[in-house]
JSON list of C-alpha atoms and ligand atoms in Angstrom, two decimals:
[
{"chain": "A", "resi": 1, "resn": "UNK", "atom": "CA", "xyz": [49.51, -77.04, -7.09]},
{"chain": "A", "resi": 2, "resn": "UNK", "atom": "CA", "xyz": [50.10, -80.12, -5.14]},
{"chain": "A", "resi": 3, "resn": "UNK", "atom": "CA", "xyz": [53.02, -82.25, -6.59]},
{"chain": "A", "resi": 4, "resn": "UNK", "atom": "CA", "xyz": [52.67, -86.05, -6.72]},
{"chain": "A", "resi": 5, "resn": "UNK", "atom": "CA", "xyz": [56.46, -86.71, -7.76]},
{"chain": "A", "resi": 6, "resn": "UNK", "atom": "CA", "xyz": [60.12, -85.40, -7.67]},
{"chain": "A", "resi": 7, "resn": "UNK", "atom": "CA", "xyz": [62.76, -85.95, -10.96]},
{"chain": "A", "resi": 8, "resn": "UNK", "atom": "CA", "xyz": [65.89, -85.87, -9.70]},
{"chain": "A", "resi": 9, "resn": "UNK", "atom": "CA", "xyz": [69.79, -86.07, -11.19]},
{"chain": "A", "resi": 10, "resn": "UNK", "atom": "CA", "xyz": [72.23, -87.88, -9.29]},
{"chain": "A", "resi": 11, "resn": "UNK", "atom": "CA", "xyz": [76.05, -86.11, -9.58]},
{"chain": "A", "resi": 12, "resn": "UNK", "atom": "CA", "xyz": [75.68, -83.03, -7.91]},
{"chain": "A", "resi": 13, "resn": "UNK", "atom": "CA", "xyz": [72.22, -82.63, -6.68]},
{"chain": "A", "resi": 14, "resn": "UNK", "atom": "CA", "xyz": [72.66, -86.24, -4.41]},
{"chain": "A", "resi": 15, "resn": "UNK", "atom": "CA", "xyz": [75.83, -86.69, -4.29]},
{"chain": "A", "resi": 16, "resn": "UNK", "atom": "CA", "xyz": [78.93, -84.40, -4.38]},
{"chain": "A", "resi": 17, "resn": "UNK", "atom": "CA", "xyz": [81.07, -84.24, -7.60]},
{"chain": "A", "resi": 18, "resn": "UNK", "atom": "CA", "xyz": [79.06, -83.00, -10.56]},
{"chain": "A", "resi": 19, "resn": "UNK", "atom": "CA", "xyz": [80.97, -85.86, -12.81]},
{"chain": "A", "resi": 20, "resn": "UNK", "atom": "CA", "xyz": [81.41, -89.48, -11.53]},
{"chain": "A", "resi": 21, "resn": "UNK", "atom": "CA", "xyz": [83.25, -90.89, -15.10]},
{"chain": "A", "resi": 22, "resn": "UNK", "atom": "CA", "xyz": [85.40, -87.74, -14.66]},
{"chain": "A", "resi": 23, "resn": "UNK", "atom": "CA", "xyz": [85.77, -88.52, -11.29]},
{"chain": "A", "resi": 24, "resn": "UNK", "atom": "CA", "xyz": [86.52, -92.20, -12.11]},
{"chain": "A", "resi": 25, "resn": "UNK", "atom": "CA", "xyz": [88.82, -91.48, -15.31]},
{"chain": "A", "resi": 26, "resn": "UNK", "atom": "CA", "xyz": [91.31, -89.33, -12.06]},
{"chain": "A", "resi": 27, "resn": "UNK", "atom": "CA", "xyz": [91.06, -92.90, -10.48]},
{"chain": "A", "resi": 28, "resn": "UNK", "atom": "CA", "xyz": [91.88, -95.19, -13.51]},
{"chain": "A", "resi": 29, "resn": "UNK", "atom": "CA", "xyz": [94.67, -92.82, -14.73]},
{"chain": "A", "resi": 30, "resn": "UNK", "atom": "CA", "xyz": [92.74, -91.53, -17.59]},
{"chain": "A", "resi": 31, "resn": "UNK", "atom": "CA", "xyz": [91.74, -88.37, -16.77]},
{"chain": "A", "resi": 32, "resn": "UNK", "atom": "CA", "xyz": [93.39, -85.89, -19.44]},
{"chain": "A", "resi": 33, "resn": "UNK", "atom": "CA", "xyz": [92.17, -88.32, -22.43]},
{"chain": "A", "resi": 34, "resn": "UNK", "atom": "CA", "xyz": [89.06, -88.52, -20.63]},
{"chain": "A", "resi": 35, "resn": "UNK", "atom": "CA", "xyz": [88.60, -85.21, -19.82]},
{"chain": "A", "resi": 36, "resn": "UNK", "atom": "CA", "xyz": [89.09, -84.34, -23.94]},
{"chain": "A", "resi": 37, "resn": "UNK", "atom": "CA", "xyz": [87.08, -86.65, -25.27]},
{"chain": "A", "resi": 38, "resn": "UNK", "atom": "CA", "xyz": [84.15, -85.63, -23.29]},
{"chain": "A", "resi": 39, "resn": "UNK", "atom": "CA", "xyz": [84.57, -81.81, -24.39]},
{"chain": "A", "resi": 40, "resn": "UNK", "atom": "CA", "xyz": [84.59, -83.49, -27.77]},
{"chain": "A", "resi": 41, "resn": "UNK", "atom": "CA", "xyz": [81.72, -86.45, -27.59]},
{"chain": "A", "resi": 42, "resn": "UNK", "atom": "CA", "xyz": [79.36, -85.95, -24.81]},
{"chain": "A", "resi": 43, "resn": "UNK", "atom": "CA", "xyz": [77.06, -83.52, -27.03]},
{"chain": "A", "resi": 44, "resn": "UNK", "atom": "CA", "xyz": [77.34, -84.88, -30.30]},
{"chain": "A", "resi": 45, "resn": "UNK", "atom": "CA", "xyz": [78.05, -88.23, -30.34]},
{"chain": "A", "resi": 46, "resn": "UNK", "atom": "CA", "xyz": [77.67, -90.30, -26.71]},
{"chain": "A", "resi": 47, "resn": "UNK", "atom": "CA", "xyz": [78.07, -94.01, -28.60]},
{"chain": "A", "resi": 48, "resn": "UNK", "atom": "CA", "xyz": [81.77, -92.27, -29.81]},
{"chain": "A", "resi": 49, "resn": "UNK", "atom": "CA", "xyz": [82.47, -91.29, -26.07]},
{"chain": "A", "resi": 50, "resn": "UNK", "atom": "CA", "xyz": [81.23, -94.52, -24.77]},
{"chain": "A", "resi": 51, "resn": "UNK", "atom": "CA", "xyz": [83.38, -97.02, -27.39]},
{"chain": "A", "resi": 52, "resn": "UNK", "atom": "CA", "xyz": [86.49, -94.35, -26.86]},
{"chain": "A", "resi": 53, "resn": "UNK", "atom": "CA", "xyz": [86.70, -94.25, -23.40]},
{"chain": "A", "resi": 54, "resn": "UNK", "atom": "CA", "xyz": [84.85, -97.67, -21.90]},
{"chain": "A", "resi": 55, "resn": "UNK", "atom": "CA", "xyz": [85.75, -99.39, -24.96]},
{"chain": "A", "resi": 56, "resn": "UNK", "atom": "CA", "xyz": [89.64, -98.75, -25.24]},
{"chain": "A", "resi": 57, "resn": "UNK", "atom": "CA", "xyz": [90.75, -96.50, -22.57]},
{"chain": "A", "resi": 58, "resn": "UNK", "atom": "CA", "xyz": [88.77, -98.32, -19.46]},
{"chain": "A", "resi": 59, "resn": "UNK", "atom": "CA", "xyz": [88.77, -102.28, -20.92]},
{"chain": "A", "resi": 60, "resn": "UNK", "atom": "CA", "xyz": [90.72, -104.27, -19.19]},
{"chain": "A", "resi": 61, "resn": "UNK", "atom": "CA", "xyz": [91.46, -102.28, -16.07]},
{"chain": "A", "resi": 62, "resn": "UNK", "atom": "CA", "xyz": [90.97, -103.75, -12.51]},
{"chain": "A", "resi": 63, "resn": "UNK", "atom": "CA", "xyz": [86.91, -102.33, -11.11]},
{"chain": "A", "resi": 64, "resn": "UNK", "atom": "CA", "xyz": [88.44, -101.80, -7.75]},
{"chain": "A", "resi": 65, "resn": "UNK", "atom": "CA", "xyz": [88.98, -97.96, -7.64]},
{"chain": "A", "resi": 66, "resn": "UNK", "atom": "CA", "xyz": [85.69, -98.08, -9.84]},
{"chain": "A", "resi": 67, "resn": "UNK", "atom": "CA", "xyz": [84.04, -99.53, -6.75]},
{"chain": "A", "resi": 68, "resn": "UNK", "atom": "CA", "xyz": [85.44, -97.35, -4.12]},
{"chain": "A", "resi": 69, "resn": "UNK", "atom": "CA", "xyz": [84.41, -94.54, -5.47]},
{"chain": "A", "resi": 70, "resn": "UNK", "atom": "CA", "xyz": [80.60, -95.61, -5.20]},
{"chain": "A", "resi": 71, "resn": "UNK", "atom": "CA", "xyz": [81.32, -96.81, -2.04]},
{"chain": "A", "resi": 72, "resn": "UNK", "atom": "CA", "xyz": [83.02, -93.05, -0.76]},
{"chain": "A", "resi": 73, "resn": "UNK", "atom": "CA", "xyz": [80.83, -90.91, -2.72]},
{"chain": "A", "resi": 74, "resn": "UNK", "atom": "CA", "xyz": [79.60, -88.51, -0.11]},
{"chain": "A", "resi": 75, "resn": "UNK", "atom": "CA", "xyz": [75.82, -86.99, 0.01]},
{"chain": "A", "resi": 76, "resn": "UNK", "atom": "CA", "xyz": [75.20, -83.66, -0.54]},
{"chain": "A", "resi": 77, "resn": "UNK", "atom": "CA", "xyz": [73.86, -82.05, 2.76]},
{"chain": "A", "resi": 78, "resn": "UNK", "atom": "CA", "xyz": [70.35, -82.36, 3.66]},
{"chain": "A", "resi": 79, "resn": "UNK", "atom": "CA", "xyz": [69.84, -85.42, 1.25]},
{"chain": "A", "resi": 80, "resn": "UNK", "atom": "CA", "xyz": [68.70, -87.55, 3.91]},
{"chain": "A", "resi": 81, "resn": "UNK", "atom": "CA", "xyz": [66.07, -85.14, 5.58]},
{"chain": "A", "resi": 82, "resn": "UNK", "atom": "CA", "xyz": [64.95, -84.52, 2.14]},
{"chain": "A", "resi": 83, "resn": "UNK", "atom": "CA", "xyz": [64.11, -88.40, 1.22]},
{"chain": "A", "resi": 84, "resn": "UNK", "atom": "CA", "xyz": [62.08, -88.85, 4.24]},
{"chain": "A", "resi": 85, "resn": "UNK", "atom": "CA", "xyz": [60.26, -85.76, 4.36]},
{"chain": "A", "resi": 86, "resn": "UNK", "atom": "CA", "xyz": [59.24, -86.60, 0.61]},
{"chain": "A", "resi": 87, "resn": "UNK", "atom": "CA", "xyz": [58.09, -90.04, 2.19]},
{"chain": "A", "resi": 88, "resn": "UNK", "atom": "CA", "xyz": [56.03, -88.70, 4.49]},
{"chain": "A", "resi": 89, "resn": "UNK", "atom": "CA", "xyz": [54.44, -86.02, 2.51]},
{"chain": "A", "resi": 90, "resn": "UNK", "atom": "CA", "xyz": [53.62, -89.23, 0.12]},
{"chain": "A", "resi": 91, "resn": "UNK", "atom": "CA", "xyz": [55.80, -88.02, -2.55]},
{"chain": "A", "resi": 92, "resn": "UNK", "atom": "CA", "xyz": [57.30, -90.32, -5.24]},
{"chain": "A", "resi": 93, "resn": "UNK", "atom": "CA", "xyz": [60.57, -89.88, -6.21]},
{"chain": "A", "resi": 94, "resn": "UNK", "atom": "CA", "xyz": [62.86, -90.95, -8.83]},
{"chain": "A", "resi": 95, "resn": "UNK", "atom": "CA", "xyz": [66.55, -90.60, -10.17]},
{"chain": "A", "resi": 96, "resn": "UNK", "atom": "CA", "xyz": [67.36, -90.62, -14.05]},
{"chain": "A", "resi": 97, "resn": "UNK", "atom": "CA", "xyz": [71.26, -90.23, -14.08]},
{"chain": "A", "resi": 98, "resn": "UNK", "atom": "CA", "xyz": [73.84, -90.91, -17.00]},
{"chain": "A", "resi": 99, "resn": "UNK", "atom": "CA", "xyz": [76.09, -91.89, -13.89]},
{"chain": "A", "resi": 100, "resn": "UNK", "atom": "CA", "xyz": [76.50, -95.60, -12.49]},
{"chain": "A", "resi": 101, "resn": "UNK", "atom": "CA", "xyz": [73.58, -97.89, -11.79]},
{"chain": "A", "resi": 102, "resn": "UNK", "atom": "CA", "xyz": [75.59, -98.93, -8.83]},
{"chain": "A", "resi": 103, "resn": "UNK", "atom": "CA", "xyz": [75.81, -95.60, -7.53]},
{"chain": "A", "resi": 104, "resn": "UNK", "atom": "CA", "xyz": [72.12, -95.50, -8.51]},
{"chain": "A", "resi": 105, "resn": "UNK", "atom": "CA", "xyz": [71.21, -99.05, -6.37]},
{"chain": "A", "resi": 106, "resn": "UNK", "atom": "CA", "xyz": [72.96, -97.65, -3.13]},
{"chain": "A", "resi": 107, "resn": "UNK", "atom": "CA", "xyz": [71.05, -94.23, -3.51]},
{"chain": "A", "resi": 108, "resn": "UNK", "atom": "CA", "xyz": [68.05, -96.10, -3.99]},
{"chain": "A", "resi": 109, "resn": "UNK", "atom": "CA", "xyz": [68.55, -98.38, -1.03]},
{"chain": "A", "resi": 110, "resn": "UNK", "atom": "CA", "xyz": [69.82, -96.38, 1.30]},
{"chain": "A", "resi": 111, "resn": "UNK", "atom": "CA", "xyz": [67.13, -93.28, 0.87]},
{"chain": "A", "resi": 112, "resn": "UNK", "atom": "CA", "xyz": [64.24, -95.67, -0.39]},
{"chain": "A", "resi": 113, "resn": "UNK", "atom": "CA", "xyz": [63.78, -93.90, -3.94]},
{"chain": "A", "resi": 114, "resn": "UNK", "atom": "CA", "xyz": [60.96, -95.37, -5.30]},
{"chain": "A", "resi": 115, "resn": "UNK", "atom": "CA", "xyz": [62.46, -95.40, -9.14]},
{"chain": "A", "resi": 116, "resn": "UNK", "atom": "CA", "xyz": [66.07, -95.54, -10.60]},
{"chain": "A", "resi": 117, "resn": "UNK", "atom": "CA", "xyz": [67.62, -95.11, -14.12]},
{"chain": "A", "resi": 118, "resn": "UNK", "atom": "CA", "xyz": [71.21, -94.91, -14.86]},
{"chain": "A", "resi": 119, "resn": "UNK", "atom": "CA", "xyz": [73.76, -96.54, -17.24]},
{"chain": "A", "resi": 120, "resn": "UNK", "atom": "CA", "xyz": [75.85, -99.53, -16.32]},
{"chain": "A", "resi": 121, "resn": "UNK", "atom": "CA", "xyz": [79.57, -99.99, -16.42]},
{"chain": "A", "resi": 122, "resn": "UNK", "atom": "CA", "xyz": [80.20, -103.79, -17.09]},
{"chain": "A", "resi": 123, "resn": "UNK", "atom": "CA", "xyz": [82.02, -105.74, -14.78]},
{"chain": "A", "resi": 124, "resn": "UNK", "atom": "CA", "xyz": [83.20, -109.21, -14.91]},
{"chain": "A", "resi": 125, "resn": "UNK", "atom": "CA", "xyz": [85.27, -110.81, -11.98]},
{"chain": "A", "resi": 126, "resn": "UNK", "atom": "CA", "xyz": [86.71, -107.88, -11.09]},
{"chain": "A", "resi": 127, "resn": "UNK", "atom": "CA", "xyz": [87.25, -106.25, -14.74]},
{"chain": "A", "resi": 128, "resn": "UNK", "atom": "CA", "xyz": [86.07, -103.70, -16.87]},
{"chain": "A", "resi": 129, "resn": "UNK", "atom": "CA", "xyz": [84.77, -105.40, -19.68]},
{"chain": "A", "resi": 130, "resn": "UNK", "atom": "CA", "xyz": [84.93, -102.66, -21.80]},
{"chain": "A", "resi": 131, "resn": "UNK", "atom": "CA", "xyz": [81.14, -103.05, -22.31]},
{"chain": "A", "resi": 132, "resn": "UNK", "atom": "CA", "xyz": [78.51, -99.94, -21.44]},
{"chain": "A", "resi": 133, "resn": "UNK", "atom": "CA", "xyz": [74.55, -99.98, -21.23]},
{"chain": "A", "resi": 134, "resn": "UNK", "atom": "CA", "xyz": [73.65, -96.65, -21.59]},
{"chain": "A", "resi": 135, "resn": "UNK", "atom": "CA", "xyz": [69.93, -95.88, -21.60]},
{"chain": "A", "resi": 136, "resn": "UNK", "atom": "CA", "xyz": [70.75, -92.33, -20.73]},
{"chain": "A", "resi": 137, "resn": "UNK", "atom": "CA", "xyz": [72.69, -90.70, -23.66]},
{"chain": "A", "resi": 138, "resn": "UNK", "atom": "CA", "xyz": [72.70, -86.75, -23.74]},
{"chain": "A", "resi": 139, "resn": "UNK", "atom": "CA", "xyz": [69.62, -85.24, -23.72]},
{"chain": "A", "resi": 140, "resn": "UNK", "atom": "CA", "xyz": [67.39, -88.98, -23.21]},
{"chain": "A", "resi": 141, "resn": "UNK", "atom": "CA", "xyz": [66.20, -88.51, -19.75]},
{"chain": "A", "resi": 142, "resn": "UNK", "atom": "CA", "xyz": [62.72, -86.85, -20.66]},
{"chain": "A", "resi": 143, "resn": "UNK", "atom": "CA", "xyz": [61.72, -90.63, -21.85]},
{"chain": "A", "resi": 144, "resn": "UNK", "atom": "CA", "xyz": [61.84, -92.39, -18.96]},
{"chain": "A", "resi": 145, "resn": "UNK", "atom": "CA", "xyz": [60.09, -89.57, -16.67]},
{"chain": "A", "resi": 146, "resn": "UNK", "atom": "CA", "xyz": [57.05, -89.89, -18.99]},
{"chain": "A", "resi": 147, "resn": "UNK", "atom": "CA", "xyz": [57.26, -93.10, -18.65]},
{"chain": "A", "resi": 148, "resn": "UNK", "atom": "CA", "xyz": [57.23, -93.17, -14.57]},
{"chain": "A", "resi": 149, "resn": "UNK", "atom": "CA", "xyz": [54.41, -90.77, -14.73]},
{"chain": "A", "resi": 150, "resn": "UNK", "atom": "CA", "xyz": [52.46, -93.33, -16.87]},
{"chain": "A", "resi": 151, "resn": "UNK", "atom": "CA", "xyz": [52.76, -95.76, -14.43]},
{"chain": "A", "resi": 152, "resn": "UNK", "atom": "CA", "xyz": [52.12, -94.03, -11.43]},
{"chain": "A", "resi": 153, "resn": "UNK", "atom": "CA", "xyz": [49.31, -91.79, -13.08]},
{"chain": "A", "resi": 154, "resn": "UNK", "atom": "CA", "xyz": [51.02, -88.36, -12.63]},
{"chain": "A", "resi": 155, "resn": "UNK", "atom": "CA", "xyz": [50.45, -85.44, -15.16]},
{"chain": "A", "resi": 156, "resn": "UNK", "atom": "CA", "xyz": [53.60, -83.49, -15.70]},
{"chain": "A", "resi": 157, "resn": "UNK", "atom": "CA", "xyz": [52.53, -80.80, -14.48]},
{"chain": "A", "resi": 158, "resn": "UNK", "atom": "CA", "xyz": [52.64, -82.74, -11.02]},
{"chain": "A", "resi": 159, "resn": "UNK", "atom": "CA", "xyz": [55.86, -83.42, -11.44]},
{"chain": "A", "resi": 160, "resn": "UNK", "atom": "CA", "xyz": [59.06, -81.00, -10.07]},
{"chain": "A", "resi": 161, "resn": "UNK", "atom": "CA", "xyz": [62.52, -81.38, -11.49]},
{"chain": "A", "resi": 162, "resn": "UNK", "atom": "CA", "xyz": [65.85, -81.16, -9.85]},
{"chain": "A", "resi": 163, "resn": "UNK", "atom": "CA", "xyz": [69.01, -80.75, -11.71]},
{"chain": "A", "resi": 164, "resn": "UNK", "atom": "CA", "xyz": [72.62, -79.27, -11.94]},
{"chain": "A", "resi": 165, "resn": "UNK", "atom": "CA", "xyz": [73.49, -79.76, -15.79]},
{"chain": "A", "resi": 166, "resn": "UNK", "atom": "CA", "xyz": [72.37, -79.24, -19.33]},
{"chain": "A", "resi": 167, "resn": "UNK", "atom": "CA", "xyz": [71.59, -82.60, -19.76]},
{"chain": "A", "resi": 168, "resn": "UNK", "atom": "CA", "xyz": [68.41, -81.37, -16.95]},
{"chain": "A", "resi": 169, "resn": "UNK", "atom": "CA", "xyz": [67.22, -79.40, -19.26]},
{"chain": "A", "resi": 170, "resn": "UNK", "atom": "CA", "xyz": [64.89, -81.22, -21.36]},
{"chain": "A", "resi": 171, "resn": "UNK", "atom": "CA", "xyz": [62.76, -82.44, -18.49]},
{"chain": "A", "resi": 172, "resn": "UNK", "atom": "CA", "xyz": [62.97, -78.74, -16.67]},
{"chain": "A", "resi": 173, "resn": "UNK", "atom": "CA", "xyz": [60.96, -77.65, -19.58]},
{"chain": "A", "resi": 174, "resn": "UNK", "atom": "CA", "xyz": [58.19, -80.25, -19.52]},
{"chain": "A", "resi": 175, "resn": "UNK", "atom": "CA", "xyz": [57.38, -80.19, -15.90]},
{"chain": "A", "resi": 176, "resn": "UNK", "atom": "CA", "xyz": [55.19, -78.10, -13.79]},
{"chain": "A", "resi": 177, "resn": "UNK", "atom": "CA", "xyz": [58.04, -76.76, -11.62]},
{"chain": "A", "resi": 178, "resn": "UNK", "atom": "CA", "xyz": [62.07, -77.10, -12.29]},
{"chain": "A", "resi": 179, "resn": "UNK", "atom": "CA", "xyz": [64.88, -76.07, -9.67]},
{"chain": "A", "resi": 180, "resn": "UNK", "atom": "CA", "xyz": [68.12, -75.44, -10.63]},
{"chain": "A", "resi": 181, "resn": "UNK", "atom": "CA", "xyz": [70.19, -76.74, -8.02]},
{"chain": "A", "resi": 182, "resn": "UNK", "atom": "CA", "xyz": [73.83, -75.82, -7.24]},
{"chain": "A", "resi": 183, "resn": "UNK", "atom": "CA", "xyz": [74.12, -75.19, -10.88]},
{"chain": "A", "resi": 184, "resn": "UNK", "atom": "CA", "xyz": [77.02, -74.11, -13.46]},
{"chain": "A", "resi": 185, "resn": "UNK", "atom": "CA", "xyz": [74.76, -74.33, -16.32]},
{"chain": "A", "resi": 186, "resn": "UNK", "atom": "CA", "xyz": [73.00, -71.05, -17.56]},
{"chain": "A", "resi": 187, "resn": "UNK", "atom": "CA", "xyz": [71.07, -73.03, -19.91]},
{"chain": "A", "resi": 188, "resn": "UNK", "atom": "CA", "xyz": [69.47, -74.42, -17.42]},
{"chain": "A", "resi": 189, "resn": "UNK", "atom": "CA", "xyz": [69.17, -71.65, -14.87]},
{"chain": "A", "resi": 190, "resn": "UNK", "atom": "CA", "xyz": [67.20, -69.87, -17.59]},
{"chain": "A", "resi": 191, "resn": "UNK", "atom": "CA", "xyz": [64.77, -72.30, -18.05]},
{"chain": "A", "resi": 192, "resn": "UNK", "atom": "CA", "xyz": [63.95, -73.15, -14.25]},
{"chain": "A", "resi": 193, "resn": "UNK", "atom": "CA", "xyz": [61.62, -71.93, -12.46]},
{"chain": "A", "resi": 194, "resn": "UNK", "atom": "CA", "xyz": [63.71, -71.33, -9.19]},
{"chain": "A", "resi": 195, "resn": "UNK", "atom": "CA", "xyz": [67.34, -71.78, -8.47]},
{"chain": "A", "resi": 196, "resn": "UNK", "atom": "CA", "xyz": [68.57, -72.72, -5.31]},
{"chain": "A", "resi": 197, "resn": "UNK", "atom": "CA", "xyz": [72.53, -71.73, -4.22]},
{"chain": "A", "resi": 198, "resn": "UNK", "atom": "CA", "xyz": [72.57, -73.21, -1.20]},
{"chain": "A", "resi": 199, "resn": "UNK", "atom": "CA", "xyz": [74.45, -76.75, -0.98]},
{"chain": "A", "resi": 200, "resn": "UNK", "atom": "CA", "xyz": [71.46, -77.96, 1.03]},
{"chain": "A", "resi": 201, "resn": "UNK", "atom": "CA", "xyz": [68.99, -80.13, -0.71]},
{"chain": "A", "resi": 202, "resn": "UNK", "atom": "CA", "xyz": [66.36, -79.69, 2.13]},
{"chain": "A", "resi": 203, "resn": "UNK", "atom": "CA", "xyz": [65.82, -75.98, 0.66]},
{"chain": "A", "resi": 204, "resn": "UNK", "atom": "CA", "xyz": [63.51, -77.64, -2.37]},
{"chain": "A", "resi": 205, "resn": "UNK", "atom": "CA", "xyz": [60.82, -78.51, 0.67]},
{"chain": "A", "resi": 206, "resn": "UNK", "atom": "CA", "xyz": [59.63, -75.48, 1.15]},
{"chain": "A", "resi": 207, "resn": "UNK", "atom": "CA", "xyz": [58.80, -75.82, -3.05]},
{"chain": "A", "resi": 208, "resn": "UNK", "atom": "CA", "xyz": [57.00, -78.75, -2.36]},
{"chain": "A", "resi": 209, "resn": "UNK", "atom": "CA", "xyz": [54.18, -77.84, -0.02]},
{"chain": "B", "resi": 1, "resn": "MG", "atom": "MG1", "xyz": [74.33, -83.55, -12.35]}
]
């Protein structure tokens, strides 16, 4: 099978950290609220989590450690050498991540990903408005793979997913070959075709040709 496109996640498969809002809720002070609402909302109701959290706990706060984090975010290993192997193998690529679209925008510029989705955090001179776009709920990422394969006229059966979560496990099931990467979820290490336990991201090439 020759594959025309890879689906990746962002938190954890590109970047370390396998939760940026957790991640961020340590840097606004917010973490243990945080931290329960998400065991409580992120599966059953994400418009809940979203109002509780960016709409109370996070309005009003000062974006700067919001901003540093996407700016130190560190790469997993090997995500470089991945990107522009892909390239030259003539691979498409995309990311579909519940995590930041900023996060998102400097993946996509600085490895050249050909198509990004993501959720925004609202910020207005310098604050947290306490407003969310969130295309990607829980479980709402198949969507917009269909919809890059439309465009770029790629079965999904061409298509190989990468993930680290449950939310990665819609999409692992429609595509013609899923990796588990780095991942704590058995859900989705039972529905993958391959997992990889290697922090490396270069070991999904050898998947690829
Ligand atoms: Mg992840």
């Amino acid at each position: 099978m020759t594959y025309k496109l890879v689906c990746f996640d962002m938190d954890g498969v590109l970047f370390e950290g396998n939760n940026f809002w957790l991640r961020l809720h340590k840097a606004l002070g917010t973490y243990e609220e945080g931290k329960e609402l998400t065991e409580k909302y992120l599966k059953t109701d994400y418009a809940k989590l979203v109002k509780e959290v960016v709409g109370r706990l996070w309005k009003g706060k000062n974006a700067d450690p919001y901003f540093d984090l996407v700016a130190s975010t560190e790469y997993i290993f090997g995500v470089k050498d991945t990107f522009s192997e892909l390239k030259k193998r003539g691979i498409k690529t995309v990311i579909i991540s519940s995590g930041p679209k900023h996060l998102v925008e400097r993946a996509r510029d600085e490895l050249g990903v050909d198509y990004v989705f993501s959720n925004n955090l609202m910020v207005s001179n310098g604050i947290i408005t306490g407003e969310f776009d969130w295309p990607i709920g829980f479980g709402s990422k198949a969507k917009f793979l269909k919809e890059v394969c439309d465009k770029e006229n790629v079965l999904l059966s061409e298509v190989v997913s990468v993930g680290d979560n449950d939310n990665d496990v819609e999409k692992a099931k429609l595509v013609g070959f899923s990796i588990a990467f780095n991942s704590g979820s058995d859900e989705l290490r039972s529905v993958c075709d391959v997992e990889i336990k290697k922090k490396d991201l270069r070991e999904i090439l050898p998947y690829l040709s």
